[in-house]
XYZ file of C-alpha atoms in Angstrom:
585
model
C 21.752 11.042 -7.475
C 25.395 10.019 -6.964
C 26.488 13.333 -8.411
C 24.268 15.203 -5.961
C 25.897 13.305 -3.079
C 29.300 14.350 -4.475
C 28.264 17.999 -4.676
C 27.428 18.223 -0.952
C 30.986 17.772 0.442
C 32.400 19.816 -2.439
C 30.138 22.705 -1.494
C 31.314 22.465 2.119
C 34.985 22.699 1.029
C 34.320 25.717 -1.140
C 32.427 27.460 1.643
C 35.490 27.202 3.910
C 37.576 29.341 1.553
C 35.019 31.676 0.010
C 37.093 34.696 1.056
C 39.460 33.770 -1.788
C 36.788 34.685 -4.309
C 35.546 38.111 -5.236
C 32.630 38.222 -4.935
C 32.058 35.245 -2.586
C 30.597 32.296 -4.446
C 27.224 30.801 -3.793
C 27.242 27.030 -3.496
C 23.554 26.318 -3.946
C 22.757 24.940 -7.362
C 19.668 26.511 -8.879
C 17.017 24.363 -10.478
C 18.060 25.544 -13.948
C 21.323 23.652 -13.404
C 19.347 20.623 -14.592
C 19.396 21.818 -18.224
C 22.993 20.758 -18.768
C 23.170 18.064 -16.128
C 20.897 15.072 -16.670
C 21.900 13.553 -13.314
C 20.787 16.703 -11.536
C 17.491 16.623 -13.440
C 17.049 13.011 -12.328
C 17.558 14.226 -8.769
C 14.563 16.554 -9.108
C 12.418 13.682 -10.383
C 13.770 11.452 -7.598
C 11.994 13.669 -5.066
C 8.792 12.106 -6.359
C 10.065 8.594 -5.722
C 11.378 9.346 -2.239
C 7.928 10.567 -1.146
C 5.914 7.495 -2.172
C 3.428 7.056 0.736
C 3.595 3.237 0.721
C 7.326 2.927 1.321
C 6.861 0.967 4.578
C 4.171 -0.654 6.727
C 2.172 1.903 8.736
C 0.366 -0.760 10.827
C -2.767 1.356 10.752
C -4.588 -1.901 11.609
C -4.033 -0.807 15.216
C -6.814 1.712 14.562
C -9.179 -1.106 13.492
C -10.666 -4.336 14.806
C -7.657 -6.309 13.513
C -4.961 -5.276 15.981
C -3.886 -3.377 19.072
C -0.429 -2.213 20.114
C 1.370 -2.593 23.440
C 3.048 0.775 22.780
C 1.129 3.448 24.690
C 2.510 6.132 22.372
C 1.310 4.451 19.171
C -0.517 7.157 17.188
C -3.111 4.741 15.769
C -3.878 3.452 19.265
C -4.533 7.031 20.312
C -6.888 7.903 17.457
C -8.837 4.674 17.994
C -9.413 5.870 21.561
C -10.945 9.119 20.325
C -8.079 11.561 19.740
C -8.385 11.761 15.954
C -8.671 15.421 15.001
C -7.793 17.588 12.034
C -4.555 18.633 13.776
C -3.726 15.133 15.039
C -3.975 12.899 12.005
C -1.452 10.061 11.548
C -3.161 9.294 8.219
C -2.362 12.743 6.845
C -0.856 12.784 3.342
C -1.301 16.456 2.587
C 2.213 17.804 3.080
C 4.146 14.840 1.712
C 2.056 14.353 -1.429
C 1.824 18.055 -2.217
C 5.604 18.364 -1.842
C 6.022 15.494 -4.274
C 3.676 17.162 -6.755
C 5.581 20.466 -6.449
C 8.875 18.783 -7.413
C 7.190 16.938 -10.272
C 5.654 20.152 -11.603
C 9.045 21.866 -11.443
C 10.502 18.962 -13.358
C 7.759 18.874 -15.994
C 8.133 22.579 -16.723
C 11.850 22.163 -17.482
C 12.230 18.615 -18.750
C 12.133 19.555 -22.445
C 15.208 21.790 -22.037
C 17.438 19.136 -20.455
C 20.367 17.746 -22.429
C 19.650 14.075 -21.793
C 22.138 12.567 -24.251
C 24.353 13.519 -27.202
C 22.363 11.174 -29.441
C 19.341 13.312 -30.380
C 16.914 10.400 -30.701
C 18.037 8.891 -27.408
C 17.764 12.314 -25.794
C 14.174 12.638 -27.019
C 13.328 9.164 -25.725
C 14.818 9.971 -22.312
C 12.829 13.194 -22.199
C 9.601 11.403 -23.122
C 10.129 8.641 -20.584
C 11.093 10.933 -17.719
C 8.074 13.150 -18.368
C 5.846 10.092 -18.462
C 7.240 8.975 -15.107
C 6.498 12.415 -13.672
C 2.903 12.333 -14.941
C 2.472 8.829 -13.521
C 3.857 9.840 -10.126
C 1.656 12.938 -10.054
C -1.373 10.756 -10.744
C -0.302 8.474 -7.894
C 0.117 11.354 -5.423
C -3.281 12.784 -6.353
C -4.852 9.355 -5.842
C -3.426 9.152 -2.332
C -4.516 12.723 -1.564
C -8.017 11.895 -2.759
C -8.161 8.726 -0.660
C -6.949 10.492 2.484
C -8.669 13.862 2.200
C -11.617 13.546 -0.182
C -14.996 13.929 1.489
C -18.297 15.691 1.753
C -18.564 19.370 2.668
C -21.360 20.600 4.920
C -23.479 21.470 1.872
C -23.330 17.859 0.634
C -20.782 18.427 -2.147
C -18.237 15.648 -2.627
C -14.878 17.412 -2.744
C -11.372 16.308 -3.567
C -8.212 18.388 -3.237
C -6.832 21.397 -5.123
C -5.459 20.257 -8.490
C -1.978 21.693 -8.960
C -0.475 21.307 -12.444
C 2.068 24.132 -12.360
C 4.872 24.687 -9.884
C 4.052 27.167 -7.133
C 6.288 30.201 -6.654
C 6.390 33.120 -4.242
C 4.011 34.927 -6.585
C 1.439 32.105 -6.651
C -2.027 32.381 -5.181
C -2.023 29.727 -2.471
C -5.578 30.448 -1.355
C -7.363 28.214 -3.859
C -10.487 26.081 -3.357
C -10.671 22.320 -3.491
C -11.665 20.798 -6.779
C -14.575 18.397 -6.835
C -13.981 14.670 -6.412
C -15.000 14.143 -10.042
C -12.555 16.797 -11.287
C -9.770 15.097 -9.320
C -10.649 11.752 -10.877
C -10.511 13.332 -14.329
C -7.123 14.939 -13.601
C -5.679 11.631 -12.357
C -6.958 9.816 -15.430
C -5.531 12.491 -17.732
C -2.085 12.213 -16.155
C -2.268 8.428 -16.303
C -3.138 8.495 -19.994
C -0.210 10.819 -20.714
C 2.057 8.381 -18.932
C 0.652 5.306 -20.677
C 1.303 6.830 -24.094
C 5.033 6.369 -23.446
C 5.748 4.002 -20.568
C 6.275 0.316 -21.360
C 4.107 -2.198 -19.536
C 7.375 -3.204 -17.885
C 10.927 -2.130 -18.606
C 12.703 -4.615 -20.831
C 9.485 -6.483 -21.693
C 9.959 -7.783 -25.248
C 6.467 -6.877 -26.483
C 6.747 -3.387 -25.037
C 10.182 -2.902 -26.552
C 8.902 -3.874 -30.001
C 6.070 -1.345 -29.692
C 8.529 1.332 -28.622
C 10.739 0.631 -31.601
C 7.708 1.170 -33.835
C 6.876 4.388 -31.983
C 10.378 5.728 -32.507
C 10.766 4.654 -36.119
C 14.366 4.340 -37.067
C 15.523 3.637 -33.520
C 17.859 0.695 -33.084
C 17.032 -1.827 -30.375
C 20.236 -0.812 -28.609
C 18.865 2.729 -28.340
C 15.516 1.480 -27.066
C 17.292 -0.674 -24.482
C 19.388 2.243 -23.351
C 16.256 4.173 -22.371
C 13.613 1.524 -21.656
C 15.683 -1.545 -20.782
C 15.317 -3.697 -17.694
C 17.973 -1.698 -15.839
C 15.110 0.726 -15.124
C 12.951 -1.940 -13.435
C 11.627 -0.600 -10.160
C 10.581 2.730 -11.616
C 6.940 3.411 -12.231
C 5.834 1.532 -15.350
C 2.716 1.071 -17.430
C 1.418 -1.817 -15.345
C 1.790 0.270 -12.169
C -0.180 3.103 -13.755
C -2.926 0.666 -14.800
C -3.031 -0.676 -11.237
C -3.510 2.811 -9.799
C -6.316 3.477 -12.267
C -7.956 0.263 -11.016
C -7.532 1.404 -7.400
C -8.999 4.799 -8.295
C -12.065 3.186 -9.873
C -12.559 0.899 -6.871
C -12.386 3.884 -4.523
C -14.940 5.854 -6.513
C -17.342 2.923 -6.883
C -17.260 2.151 -3.146
C -20.252 3.022 -0.935
C -18.554 6.037 0.648
C -18.181 7.803 -2.723
C -20.444 6.092 -5.261
C -23.360 8.503 -4.923
C -21.400 11.420 -6.399
C -18.198 10.004 -7.927
C -19.669 9.040 -11.293
C -17.749 5.733 -11.227
C -19.613 2.441 -11.595
C -18.737 -1.052 -10.390
C -18.509 -2.117 -14.029
C -15.790 0.474 -14.672
C -13.945 -0.725 -11.572
C -14.166 -4.383 -12.637
C -13.024 -3.612 -16.183
C -10.048 -1.616 -14.872
C -9.034 -4.470 -12.591
C -9.365 -7.020 -15.400
C -7.108 -4.926 -17.634
C -4.279 -5.463 -15.145
C -5.022 -9.160 -14.623
C -5.485 -10.061 -18.275
C -1.831 -9.213 -18.858
C -0.798 -12.117 -16.604
C -3.387 -14.589 -17.878
C -6.282 -13.807 -15.534
C -6.895 -16.299 -12.743
C -4.233 -18.593 -14.171
C -1.681 -15.914 -13.298
C -2.273 -16.141 -9.540
C 1.083 -16.874 -7.910
C 0.828 -20.286 -6.138
C 2.909 -19.033 -3.205
C 1.792 -15.414 -3.277
C 0.108 -15.546 0.126
C 3.491 -16.066 1.824
C 5.491 -13.666 -0.356
C 7.214 -12.146 2.695
C 9.028 -15.359 3.670
C 9.500 -17.158 0.338
C 13.280 -17.316 0.681
C 14.040 -18.527 -2.848
C 11.949 -15.762 -4.422
C 13.405 -13.078 -2.161
C 16.999 -14.172 -2.701
C 16.451 -14.183 -6.483
C 15.307 -10.553 -6.635
C 17.489 -8.524 -8.964
C 17.351 -5.354 -11.046
C 15.484 -7.288 -13.718
C 13.597 -9.942 -11.742
C 10.962 -9.632 -9.028
C 8.583 -12.226 -7.511
C 5.538 -13.164 -9.598
C 3.237 -11.979 -6.796
C 4.604 -8.455 -6.852
C 3.429 -5.760 -9.227
C 5.565 -2.949 -7.738
C 7.984 -3.092 -4.841
C 10.463 -1.129 -2.772
C 14.158 -1.851 -2.633
C 15.217 -5.158 -1.057
C 17.287 -4.606 2.092
C 18.796 -6.790 4.775
C 17.403 -5.984 8.220
C 15.750 -7.350 11.341
C 13.835 -4.264 12.461
C 10.402 -5.796 11.857
C 11.415 -8.782 13.953
C 12.832 -6.569 16.717
C 9.539 -4.737 16.905
C 7.246 -7.745 16.667
C 8.890 -10.992 17.769
C 7.611 -12.191 21.162
C 9.740 -11.104 24.163
C 11.189 -14.614 24.607
C 12.793 -14.134 21.172
C 14.137 -10.692 22.155
C 11.357 -8.785 20.402
C 9.037 -6.048 21.647
C 5.793 -7.743 20.581
C 4.398 -4.402 19.368
C 1.546 -5.413 17.044
C -0.985 -7.811 18.593
C -3.614 -9.338 16.281
C -7.060 -9.434 17.851
C -9.499 -12.244 18.469
C -11.719 -10.461 15.951
C -9.056 -11.031 13.303
C -8.452 -14.642 14.360
C -12.196 -15.296 14.092
C -12.102 -14.139 10.463
C -10.124 -17.248 9.469
C -12.457 -20.066 8.423
C -12.046 -23.728 9.159
C -9.807 -25.714 6.825
C -12.944 -27.133 5.196
C -13.937 -23.603 4.197
C -16.845 -22.952 6.573
C -16.782 -19.882 8.816
C -16.338 -20.760 12.486
C -19.907 -19.553 13.065
C -21.267 -22.348 10.816
C -21.979 -25.666 12.562
C -20.803 -27.619 9.498
C -17.314 -26.259 10.033
C -16.744 -28.247 13.200
C -15.213 -25.404 15.197
C -14.326 -26.423 18.772
C -14.220 -23.511 21.233
C -12.178 -25.673 23.618
C -9.579 -26.282 20.891
C -9.939 -23.122 18.814
C -6.862 -23.415 16.599
C -7.420 -26.971 15.413
C -8.319 -27.604 11.743
C -8.268 -23.939 10.830
C -7.382 -22.130 7.627
C -3.598 -22.691 7.199
C -3.120 -18.949 6.844
C -3.914 -18.516 10.543
C -0.693 -20.277 11.562
C 1.196 -18.357 8.879
C -0.046 -14.901 9.905
C -0.561 -15.132 13.687
C 1.553 -16.596 16.495
C -0.798 -18.112 19.057
C -0.368 -20.069 22.280
C 1.864 -23.141 21.939
C 3.362 -22.278 18.537
C 7.087 -22.277 17.878
C 8.664 -19.167 16.446
C 11.974 -17.755 15.276
C 15.212 -19.389 14.241
C 15.470 -21.105 17.624
C 11.950 -22.607 17.275
C 11.158 -21.404 20.767
C 7.675 -22.236 22.082
C 5.534 -19.160 22.668
C 3.188 -19.422 25.642
C 0.649 -16.603 25.752
C -1.523 -18.176 28.481
C -1.993 -16.051 31.589
C -0.053 -18.597 33.632
C 2.930 -18.503 31.269
C 6.297 -18.283 32.974
C 7.932 -15.583 30.827
C 7.030 -12.242 29.283
C 5.237 -13.871 26.341
C 2.249 -14.355 28.656
C -0.866 -12.216 28.316
C -0.291 -8.761 29.877
C 2.766 -10.045 31.739
C 4.876 -6.944 31.165
C 3.460 -3.603 30.077
C 4.988 -2.440 26.821
C 6.386 -5.834 25.801
C 3.815 -8.576 26.302
C 0.770 -9.280 24.164
C -2.483 -7.621 25.148
C -4.639 -9.981 23.083
C -2.998 -13.377 23.516
C -1.499 -13.178 20.016
C 1.669 -11.951 18.341
C 2.148 -10.892 14.723
C 3.719 -13.504 12.449
C 2.939 -12.211 8.975
C 5.674 -10.066 7.374
C 8.287 -11.546 9.741
C 11.112 -13.841 8.698
C 11.221 -16.866 10.986
C 14.849 -17.538 10.012
C 16.173 -14.549 11.979
C 17.795 -14.645 15.408
C 17.724 -11.651 17.739
C 19.779 -13.408 20.389
C 22.459 -10.895 21.449
C 25.023 -13.683 21.169
C 24.202 -14.315 17.510
C 21.990 -11.683 15.911
C 21.204 -12.212 12.226
C 19.491 -10.290 9.426
C 17.663 -11.360 6.282
C 16.298 -9.644 3.182
C 12.981 -7.806 3.364
C 11.065 -5.676 0.896
C 7.765 -3.853 0.840
C 5.354 -4.687 -1.994
C 3.749 -1.390 -2.928
C 1.118 -3.295 -4.920
C 0.586 -7.059 -5.005
C -1.295 -8.948 -7.693
C -3.461 -10.516 -4.984
C -4.743 -7.007 -4.252
C -5.690 -6.682 -7.916
C -7.469 -10.053 -7.892
C -9.465 -9.086 -4.811
C -10.211 -5.672 -6.323
C -11.630 -7.345 -9.417
C -13.619 -9.868 -7.354
C -15.227 -7.108 -5.289
C -16.161 -5.012 -8.303
C -17.258 -7.957 -10.488
C -19.560 -9.294 -7.781
C -21.243 -5.890 -7.476
C -21.422 -5.379 -11.241
C -22.485 -8.825 -12.464
C -23.067 -11.026 -9.426
C -20.847 -13.851 -8.093
C -20.553 -15.852 -11.324
C -20.938 -13.092 -13.912
C -17.855 -12.048 -15.824
C -18.913 -9.186 -18.077
C -16.640 -9.225 -21.114
C -13.963 -11.179 -19.255
C -13.290 -14.873 -18.898
C -13.464 -15.124 -15.120
C -15.810 -14.123 -12.318
C -15.635 -13.099 -8.678
C -16.363 -16.721 -7.785
C -13.461 -17.922 -9.942
C -11.040 -15.531 -8.253
C -12.120 -16.376 -4.699
C -12.028 -20.091 -5.463
C -8.441 -19.781 -6.729
C -7.326 -17.724 -3.717
C -8.864 -20.154 -1.239
C -7.424 -23.184 -3.052
C -3.996 -21.557 -2.881
C -4.465 -21.150 0.869
C -5.316 -24.837 1.260
C -9.014 -24.315 2.061
C -11.720 -26.824 1.144
C -9.293 -29.211 -0.522
C -11.021 -32.363 0.698
C -14.648 -31.254 0.247
C -14.405 -29.058 -2.859
C -14.987 -25.957 -0.717
C -18.621 -26.743 -0.004
C -19.204 -23.395 1.644
C -18.095 -21.414 -1.410
C -20.266 -23.609 -3.630
C -23.252 -23.026 -1.354
C -23.084 -19.229 -1.698
C -21.968 -18.789 -5.301
C -25.418 -17.579 -6.353
C -25.858 -15.211 -3.390
C -24.414 -11.759 -4.068
C -24.708 -10.585 -0.437
C -22.919 -13.612 1.000
C -20.302 -13.452 -1.720
C -19.702 -9.794 -0.854
C -19.181 -10.789 2.760
C -16.774 -13.542 1.771
C -14.792 -11.328 -0.614
C -14.370 -8.694 2.075
C -13.265 -11.359 4.529
C -10.734 -12.778 2.083
C -9.417 -9.261 1.500
C -9.132 -8.801 5.265
C -7.031 -11.961 5.576
C -4.908 -11.802 2.427
C -3.979 -8.117 2.714
C -3.714 -8.068 6.503
C -1.107 -5.813 8.113
C -0.212 -4.219 4.793
C -2.121 -1.011 5.532
C -5.478 -1.702 3.845
C -8.003 -2.476 6.587
C -8.606 1.054 7.924
C -9.134 2.444 4.432
C -11.382 -0.490 3.458
C -13.695 -0.158 6.459
C -14.189 3.498 5.709
C -14.782 3.214 1.955
C -17.304 0.431 2.711
C -18.864 2.619 5.435
C -18.586 -0.394 7.738
C -18.672 -0.466 11.535
C -15.624 1.319 12.942
C -16.403 0.905 16.636
C -16.171 -2.863 17.028
C -14.433 -3.586 20.331
C -11.005 -5.157 19.921
C -10.989 -8.521 21.696
C -8.392 -11.009 22.847
C -8.082 -14.546 24.186
C -7.262 -15.324 27.802
C -6.076 -18.905 28.328
C -5.853 -20.503 31.751
C -5.194 -24.234 31.809
C -7.644 -25.676 29.295
C -10.076 -22.770 29.566
C -10.318 -20.260 26.705
C -12.082 -16.975 27.473
C -12.651 -14.118 25.050
C -11.864 -10.767 26.659
C -12.413 -7.116 25.747
C -9.120 -5.318 25.131
C -9.890 -1.909 23.631
C -13.008 0.015 22.740
C -13.094 2.266 19.700
C -14.398 5.820 19.613
C -15.127 6.970 16.076
C -17.839 9.288 14.763
C -19.747 8.792 11.507
C -18.052 11.724 9.784
C -14.724 9.905 10.186
C -15.430 7.774 7.153
C -13.685 10.702 5.433
C -10.359 12.129 6.585
C -9.849 15.828 7.384
C -8.062 18.626 5.622
C -5.183 19.638 7.948
C -6.378 22.208 10.466
C -3.362 24.452 9.830
C -4.233 24.654 6.124
C -7.851 25.575 6.758
C -6.715 28.300 9.165
C -4.367 29.792 6.574
C -6.578 29.630 3.503
C -10.166 30.849 3.560
C -11.027 29.129 0.258
C -10.149 25.698 1.644
C -13.389 24.067 2.819
C -13.104 21.435 5.573
C -14.897 18.090 5.358
C -18.107 17.894 7.337
C -17.676 17.192 11.040
C -14.010 18.068 11.362
């Protein structure tokens, strides 16, 4: 990649004096330049990494019952109001993912001819590993395409996307039909298996390195380290591939796809357990994983060979304050963009574990934030809380004296009576007289997601306390997650104990825990649709005047039933007659 950056200014210099050459030189490097330049070949593969769809937070929760935005131009706010069409789709992944696949296919077709190293064995290992990465990334892109664009055609067929396993050229036939959902699943699994044949569970992992040494008999550990050592941490690894297979199985087993996907809840649970067993099952749950975004010691300790225990795969760590600028309350010099809803706040149980709708919980509507799940105060800034490095008090009541107040200033103030707190560092100052930055990173996959994936699938496959061939159940996982959050500590989580033999209530609880734990990380909109849940729940807020708390309607939603499945881009359907659109779009 560094070499590519060097080539750009060099090409510009040469172009300025091309009249000195006969004939004039061309400064564009062809793709075959990769054969004798391993760095250039890496640059082709890097196009897969730069197009990973989960590189940042989309805040698609604005399109759900969890949040609204005070930005009138927010694309998710617009589609929630009824403007979601096949040519206005902020959830589109078609172009980006297909571009990534095109680069990967170009790479795979040429990888074997690249001179990776003078040492023949090392060169072969590099070739094997880089190809495995490409297969893994292609599987990932196809998973995201399937999630975003898979759906039922008008004739009732469950379709996926066109499977592309060779690079397209000017001579290619671009007018190809969509493969079935099942065929896409098979293609993703095949690519994943190719990748898993080579990739270590994690780069530098001692057990993986020993296995690799056996695979490449005669290789010295120094050679293995050169190709598979921990200096490659951050690239796609075996555990990431296993996690995507688990996500694929969960998608297929979900109500929106289960009828025709051929994937069972048992397969989904087993795939999730495969990931979790590698960290000791429930015992591997990170004790501080629910506040990963502000665990300063963990974040500061991130290095090329060390990442937080909660994180399975992550983006680069960078110093910034952009999230805080967008989402701090106005009194802290933020724009207050993402406003959690009352619907979301109501999802948090009482500290004793009972939902607020249960009389045993002791919920007080006149003092609604007292004795609640500790995660509420960690994820949402509500009236009277302190926030930011200055510990300024945030007053969202309608009679508040500054722009933190409900609907005080259009485009800056909260519309729901709440501001986002999760994902934000509270040790940042945006004061123009002393602005600071801190490290942030985006977890592409967290282990908590894997635990909740397993709990959902295990409950459906074997009931709340069944464990199949594994040593832990859905109940065990949810109990551990709630204990970590500080729920039911004094009463042994009586509510959880009361429902542990009720599959329906456990399903409801698992989905609620997923809603809370994975909030504002881009899951909710996809979850509601794969569950075929209600999409049109009105987004509500809290209006506070004196000691009076009143729930208010903030935004209505306008979705149609066919929107459980996303569209194929309208422009693509216009161009290619073989490309069938999903029903309703």
